[in-house]
Amino acid sequence: MKKVMVHITLKAGVLDPQGKAIQHSLHALGYTEVEDARVGKMIELQVEEGPELETRITEMCDKLLANPVIENYQFTIEEAVC
Amino acid sequence: MKKVMVHITLKAGVLDPQGKAIQHSLHALGYTEVEDARVGKMIELQVEEGPELETRITEMCDKLLANPVIENYQFTIEEAVC
């Protein structure tokens, strides 16, 4: 069994209203040192080992997990700890 | 300027309907090797350097960024690349 961590972030230049809302809220709470906030997603998959795992994960990202038009993704594959 | 990466995940035992939806969709697409999926958040902050940065980030997480009742968080602080 493998643990796959997929990190999905918005591409540079894509507006991030959720990040802006977080930044404004932090300012309102007094944390004015925060100059920018951007929000991304993290998806943890437990995957049965098989051939071409990396290719299949890339396909999953392109087809379902991320929107390649506006998002970048990276993933790491490690041994799952049971 | 520092770059702070906050990783927020649901605590073990907390139901994750979004993760379940992803798992079912992956199965429907033929990726039946995926046995579990859990979704978390990643927040990237650009923060002006100041005293007690780590304490202030912990406060931000507890007050606004994460829900400590159902979520765990971790963060890393590194030098921002401009």
PDB file of C-alpha atoms in Angstrom:
ATOM      1  CA  MET A   1       0.000   0.000   0.000  1.00  0.00           C
ATOM      2  CA  LYS A   2       1.284   3.451  -0.924  1.00  0.00           C
ATOM      3  CA  LYS A   3       0.386   6.836   0.467  1.00  0.00           C
ATOM      4  CA  VAL A   4       0.134   9.494  -2.235  1.00  0.00           C
ATOM      5  CA  MET A   5       0.047  13.169  -1.244  1.00  0.00           C
ATOM      6  CA  VAL A   6      -1.245  15.457  -3.983  1.00  0.00           C
ATOM      7  CA  HIS A   7      -0.690  19.203  -3.480  1.00  0.00           C
ATOM      8  CA  ILE A   8      -2.823  21.448  -5.667  1.00  0.00           C
ATOM      9  CA  THR A   9      -2.220  25.194  -5.893  1.00  0.00           C
ATOM     10  CA  LEU A  10      -3.675  27.940  -8.045  1.00  0.00           C
ATOM     11  CA  LYS A  11      -1.389  29.105 -10.844  1.00  0.00           C
ATOM     12  CA  ALA A  12       0.297  32.464 -10.425  1.00  0.00           C
ATOM     13  CA  GLY A  13      -1.959  35.216 -11.726  1.00  0.00           C
ATOM     14  CA  VAL A  14      -5.201  33.381 -10.975  1.00  0.00           C
ATOM     15  CA  LEU A  15      -7.311  35.365  -8.512  1.00  0.00           C
ATOM     16  CA  ASP A  16      -7.822  33.701  -5.137  1.00  0.00           C
ATOM     17  CA  PRO A  17     -10.828  35.270  -3.378  1.00  0.00           C
ATOM     18  CA  GLN A  18     -10.672  32.744  -0.532  1.00  0.00           C
ATOM     19  CA  GLY A  19      -7.061  33.719   0.117  1.00  0.00           C
ATOM     20  CA  LYS A  20      -7.961  37.413   0.040  1.00  0.00           C
ATOM     21  CA  ALA A  21     -10.761  36.805   2.549  1.00  0.00           C
ATOM     22  CA  ILE A  22      -8.308  35.031   4.873  1.00  0.00           C
ATOM     23  CA  GLN A  23      -5.828  37.899   4.532  1.00  0.00           C
ATOM     24  CA  HIS A  24      -8.497  40.495   5.375  1.00  0.00           C
ATOM     25  CA  SER A  25      -9.718  38.485   8.356  1.00  0.00           C
ATOM     26  CA  LEU A  26      -6.164  38.124   9.681  1.00  0.00           C
ATOM     27  CA  HIS A  27      -5.679  41.896   9.330  1.00  0.00           C
ATOM     28  CA  ALA A  28      -8.955  42.485  11.199  1.00  0.00           C
ATOM     29  CA  LEU A  29      -7.631  40.266  14.006  1.00  0.00           C
ATOM     30  CA  GLY A  30      -4.481  42.393  14.214  1.00  0.00           C
ATOM     31  CA  TYR A  31      -2.098  40.210  12.189  1.00  0.00           C
ATOM     32  CA  THR A  32      -1.163  43.009   9.802  1.00  0.00           C
ATOM     33  CA  GLU A  33       2.210  41.414   9.007  1.00  0.00           C
ATOM     34  CA  VAL A  34       0.445  38.996   6.633  1.00  0.00           C
ATOM     35  CA  GLU A  35       0.972  40.425   3.161  1.00  0.00           C
ATOM     36  CA  ASP A  36      -0.595  37.694   1.090  1.00  0.00           C
ATOM     37  CA  ALA A  37      -2.504  34.456   1.540  1.00  0.00           C
ATOM     38  CA  ARG A  38      -3.231  31.790  -1.049  1.00  0.00           C
ATOM     39  CA  VAL A  39      -5.253  28.656  -0.511  1.00  0.00           C
ATOM     40  CA  GLY A  40      -4.576  25.266  -2.034  1.00  0.00           C
ATOM     41  CA  LYS A  41      -5.781  21.717  -1.612  1.00  0.00           C
ATOM     42  CA  MET A  42      -4.061  18.641  -0.328  1.00  0.00           C
ATOM     43  CA  ILE A  43      -5.422  15.199  -1.176  1.00  0.00           C
ATOM     44  CA  GLU A  44      -4.112  12.093   0.559  1.00  0.00           C
ATOM     45  CA  LEU A  45      -4.751   8.827  -1.258  1.00  0.00           C
ATOM     46  CA  GLN A  46      -4.157   5.302  -0.003  1.00  0.00           C
ATOM     47  CA  VAL A  47      -3.403   3.325  -3.134  1.00  0.00           C
ATOM     48  CA  GLU A  48      -2.875  -0.391  -3.728  1.00  0.00           C
ATOM     49  CA  GLU A  49       0.500  -0.952  -5.375  1.00  0.00           C
ATOM     50  CA  GLY A  50       0.462  -1.780  -9.054  1.00  0.00           C
ATOM     51  CA  PRO A  51       2.293  -1.167 -12.320  1.00  0.00           C
ATOM     52  CA  GLU A  52       2.699   2.390 -13.628  1.00  0.00           C
ATOM     53  CA  LEU A  53       1.479   3.942 -10.417  1.00  0.00           C
ATOM     54  CA  GLU A  54       3.061   7.312 -11.188  1.00  0.00           C
ATOM     55  CA  THR A  55       1.429   7.489 -14.634  1.00  0.00           C
ATOM     56  CA  ARG A  56      -1.944   6.577 -13.174  1.00  0.00           C
ATOM     57  CA  ILE A  57      -1.672   9.218 -10.453  1.00  0.00           C
ATOM     58  CA  THR A  58      -0.806  11.829 -13.107  1.00  0.00           C
ATOM     59  CA  GLU A  59      -3.920  10.780 -15.041  1.00  0.00           C
ATOM     60  CA  MET A  60      -6.084  11.047 -11.908  1.00  0.00           C
ATOM     61  CA  CYS A  61      -4.782  14.566 -11.319  1.00  0.00           C
ATOM     62  CA  ASP A  62      -5.386  15.666 -14.906  1.00  0.00           C
ATOM     63  CA  LYS A  63      -8.830  14.080 -15.177  1.00  0.00           C
ATOM     64  CA  LEU A  64     -10.359  14.672 -11.770  1.00  0.00           C
ATOM     65  CA  LEU A  65      -8.274  15.996  -8.899  1.00  0.00           C
ATOM     66  CA  ALA A  66      -6.952  19.227 -10.384  1.00  0.00           C
ATOM     67  CA  ASN A  67      -8.060  21.656 -13.065  1.00  0.00           C
ATOM     68  CA  PRO A  68      -4.924  21.954 -15.210  1.00  0.00           C
ATOM     69  CA  VAL A  69      -6.156  25.215 -16.759  1.00  0.00           C
ATOM     70  CA  ILE A  70      -5.898  27.173 -13.515  1.00  0.00           C
ATOM     71  CA  GLU A  71      -4.129  24.837 -11.104  1.00  0.00           C
ATOM     72  CA  ASN A  72      -0.691  23.296 -10.686  1.00  0.00           C
ATOM     73  CA  TYR A  73      -0.186  20.010  -8.904  1.00  0.00           C
ATOM     74  CA  GLN A  74       2.663  18.031  -7.438  1.00  0.00           C
ATOM     75  CA  PHE A  75       2.562  14.645  -5.784  1.00  0.00           C
ATOM     76  CA  THR A  76       4.753  12.428  -3.683  1.00  0.00           C
ATOM     77  CA  ILE A  77       4.463   8.663  -3.294  1.00  0.00           C
ATOM     78  CA  GLU A  78       5.620   7.015  -0.106  1.00  0.00           C
ATOM     79  CA  GLU A  79       5.155   3.746   1.730  1.00  0.00           C
ATOM     80  CA  ALA A  80       1.923   3.812   3.749  1.00  0.00           C
ATOM     81  CA  VAL A  81       2.318   3.323   7.488  1.00  0.00           C
ATOM     82  CA  CYS A  82      -0.430   1.062   8.770  1.00  0.00           C
TER      83      CYS A  82
ATOM     84  CA  MET B   1       9.791  38.306   4.279  1.00  0.00           C
ATOM     85  CA  LYS B   2       8.938  34.737   5.241  1.00  0.00           C
ATOM     86  CA  LYS B   3       6.849  32.145   3.468  1.00  0.00           C
ATOM     87  CA  VAL B   4       4.662  30.159   5.844  1.00  0.00           C
ATOM     88  CA  MET B   5       3.010  26.946   4.622  1.00  0.00           C
ATOM     89  CA  VAL B   6       0.136  25.793   6.812  1.00  0.00           C
ATOM     90  CA  HIS B   7      -1.150  22.244   6.207  1.00  0.00           C
ATOM     91  CA  ILE B   8      -4.562  21.498   7.668  1.00  0.00           C
ATOM     92  CA  THR B   9      -5.975  17.974   7.787  1.00  0.00           C
ATOM     93  CA  LEU B  10      -9.058  16.455   9.343  1.00  0.00           C
ATOM     94  CA  LYS B  11      -8.406  14.511  12.524  1.00  0.00           C
ATOM     95  CA  ALA B  12      -8.560  10.729  12.325  1.00  0.00           C
ATOM     96  CA  GLY B  13     -12.119   9.552  12.864  1.00  0.00           C
ATOM     97  CA  VAL B  14     -13.731  12.689  11.464  1.00  0.00           C
ATOM     98  CA  LEU B  15     -15.888  11.854   8.447  1.00  0.00           C
ATOM     99  CA  ASP B  16     -14.673  13.324   5.161  1.00  0.00           C
ATOM    100  CA  PRO B  17     -17.548  13.343   2.624  1.00  0.00           C
ATOM    101  CA  GLN B  18     -15.482  15.284   0.073  1.00  0.00           C
ATOM    102  CA  GLY B  19     -12.787  12.605   0.249  1.00  0.00           C
ATOM    103  CA  LYS B  20     -15.393   9.855  -0.138  1.00  0.00           C
ATOM    104  CA  ALA B  21     -16.819  11.621  -3.201  1.00  0.00           C
ATOM    105  CA  ILE B  22     -13.341  11.768  -4.738  1.00  0.00           C
ATOM    106  CA  GLN B  23     -12.773   8.090  -4.006  1.00  0.00           C
ATOM    107  CA  HIS B  24     -16.074   7.105  -5.631  1.00  0.00           C
ATOM    108  CA  SER B  25     -15.385   9.254  -8.685  1.00  0.00           C
ATOM    109  CA  LEU B  26     -11.920   7.720  -9.078  1.00  0.00           C
ATOM    110  CA  HIS B  27     -13.473   4.245  -8.882  1.00  0.00           C
ATOM    111  CA  ALA B  28     -16.043   5.246 -11.500  1.00  0.00           C
ATOM    112  CA  LEU B  29     -13.158   6.298 -13.773  1.00  0.00           C
ATOM    113  CA  GLY B  30     -11.540   2.890 -13.333  1.00  0.00           C
ATOM    114  CA  TYR B  31      -8.949   3.727 -10.675  1.00  0.00           C
ATOM    115  CA  THR B  32     -10.130   1.019  -8.336  1.00  0.00           C
ATOM    116  CA  GLU B  33      -6.726   0.757  -6.627  1.00  0.00           C
ATOM    117  CA  VAL B  34      -7.571   3.877  -4.594  1.00  0.00           C
ATOM    118  CA  GLU B  35      -8.679   2.596  -1.189  1.00  0.00           C
ATOM    119  CA  ASP B  36      -9.124   5.877   0.610  1.00  0.00           C
ATOM    120  CA  ALA B  37      -9.014   9.612  -0.083  1.00  0.00           C
ATOM    121  CA  ARG B  38      -8.919  12.440   2.426  1.00  0.00           C
ATOM    122  CA  VAL B  39      -8.925  16.122   1.617  1.00  0.00           C
ATOM    123  CA  GLY B  40      -7.039  18.825   3.474  1.00  0.00           C
ATOM    124  CA  LYS B  41      -6.171  22.464   3.011  1.00  0.00           C
ATOM    125  CA  MET B  42      -2.904  24.199   2.371  1.00  0.00           C
ATOM    126  CA  ILE B  43      -2.548  27.910   3.093  1.00  0.00           C
ATOM    127  CA  GLU B  44       0.502  29.828   1.929  1.00  0.00           C
ATOM    128  CA  LEU B  45       1.152  33.098   3.756  1.00  0.00           C
ATOM    129  CA  GLN B  46       3.694  35.781   2.917  1.00  0.00           C
ATOM    130  CA  VAL B  47       4.556  37.314   6.266  1.00  0.00           C
ATOM    131  CA  GLU B  48       6.700  40.306   7.202  1.00  0.00           C
ATOM    132  CA  GLU B  49       9.380  39.221   9.636  1.00  0.00           C
ATOM    133  CA  GLY B  50       8.875  40.201  13.250  1.00  0.00           C
ATOM    134  CA  PRO B  51       9.323  38.984  16.809  1.00  0.00           C
ATOM    135  CA  GLU B  52       7.586  35.781  17.955  1.00  0.00           C
ATOM    136  CA  LEU B  53       6.563  34.827  14.435  1.00  0.00           C
ATOM    137  CA  GLU B  54       6.029  31.181  15.355  1.00  0.00           C
ATOM    138  CA  THR B  55       3.748  32.061  18.292  1.00  0.00           C
ATOM    139  CA  ARG B  56       1.738  34.436  16.127  1.00  0.00           C
ATOM    140  CA  ILE B  57       1.297  31.835  13.374  1.00  0.00           C
ATOM    141  CA  THR B  58       0.093  29.317  15.980  1.00  0.00           C
ATOM    142  CA  GLU B  59      -2.449  31.898  17.178  1.00  0.00           C
ATOM    143  CA  MET B  60      -3.636  32.543  13.607  1.00  0.00           C
ATOM    144  CA  CYS B  61      -4.147  28.806  13.118  1.00  0.00           C
ATOM    145  CA  ASP B  62      -6.065  28.393  16.372  1.00  0.00           C
ATOM    146  CA  LYS B  63      -8.223  31.478  15.896  1.00  0.00           C
ATOM    147  CA  LEU B  64      -8.957  31.502  12.198  1.00  0.00           C
ATOM    148  CA  LEU B  65      -7.187  29.136   9.844  1.00  0.00           C
ATOM    149  CA  ALA B  66      -8.053  25.781  11.396  1.00  0.00           C
ATOM    150  CA  ASN B  67     -10.820  24.387  13.551  1.00  0.00           C
ATOM    151  CA  PRO B  68      -8.861  22.712  16.371  1.00  0.00           C
ATOM    152  CA  VAL B  69     -11.879  20.605  17.361  1.00  0.00           C
ATOM    153  CA  ILE B  70     -11.855  18.568  14.159  1.00  0.00           C
ATOM    154  CA  GLU B  71      -8.640  19.561  12.396  1.00  0.00           C
ATOM    155  CA  ASN B  72      -4.907  19.171  12.928  1.00  0.00           C
ATOM    156  CA  TYR B  73      -2.430  21.645  11.532  1.00  0.00           C
ATOM    157  CA  GLN B  74       1.290  21.856  10.936  1.00  0.00           C
ATOM    158  CA  PHE B  75       3.267  24.720   9.524  1.00  0.00           C
ATOM    159  CA  THR B  76       6.715  25.418   8.158  1.00  0.00           C
ATOM    160  CA  ILE B  77       8.428  28.799   7.975  1.00  0.00           C
ATOM    161  CA  GLU B  78      10.989  29.446   5.283  1.00  0.00           C
ATOM    162  CA  GLU B  79      12.649  32.385   3.595  1.00  0.00           C
ATOM    163  CA  ALA B  80      10.395  33.814   0.854  1.00  0.00           C
ATOM    164  CA  VAL B  81      11.875  33.805  -2.644  1.00  0.00           C
ATOM    165  CA  CYS B  82      10.994  37.044  -4.399  1.00  0.00           C
TER     166      CYS B  82
END
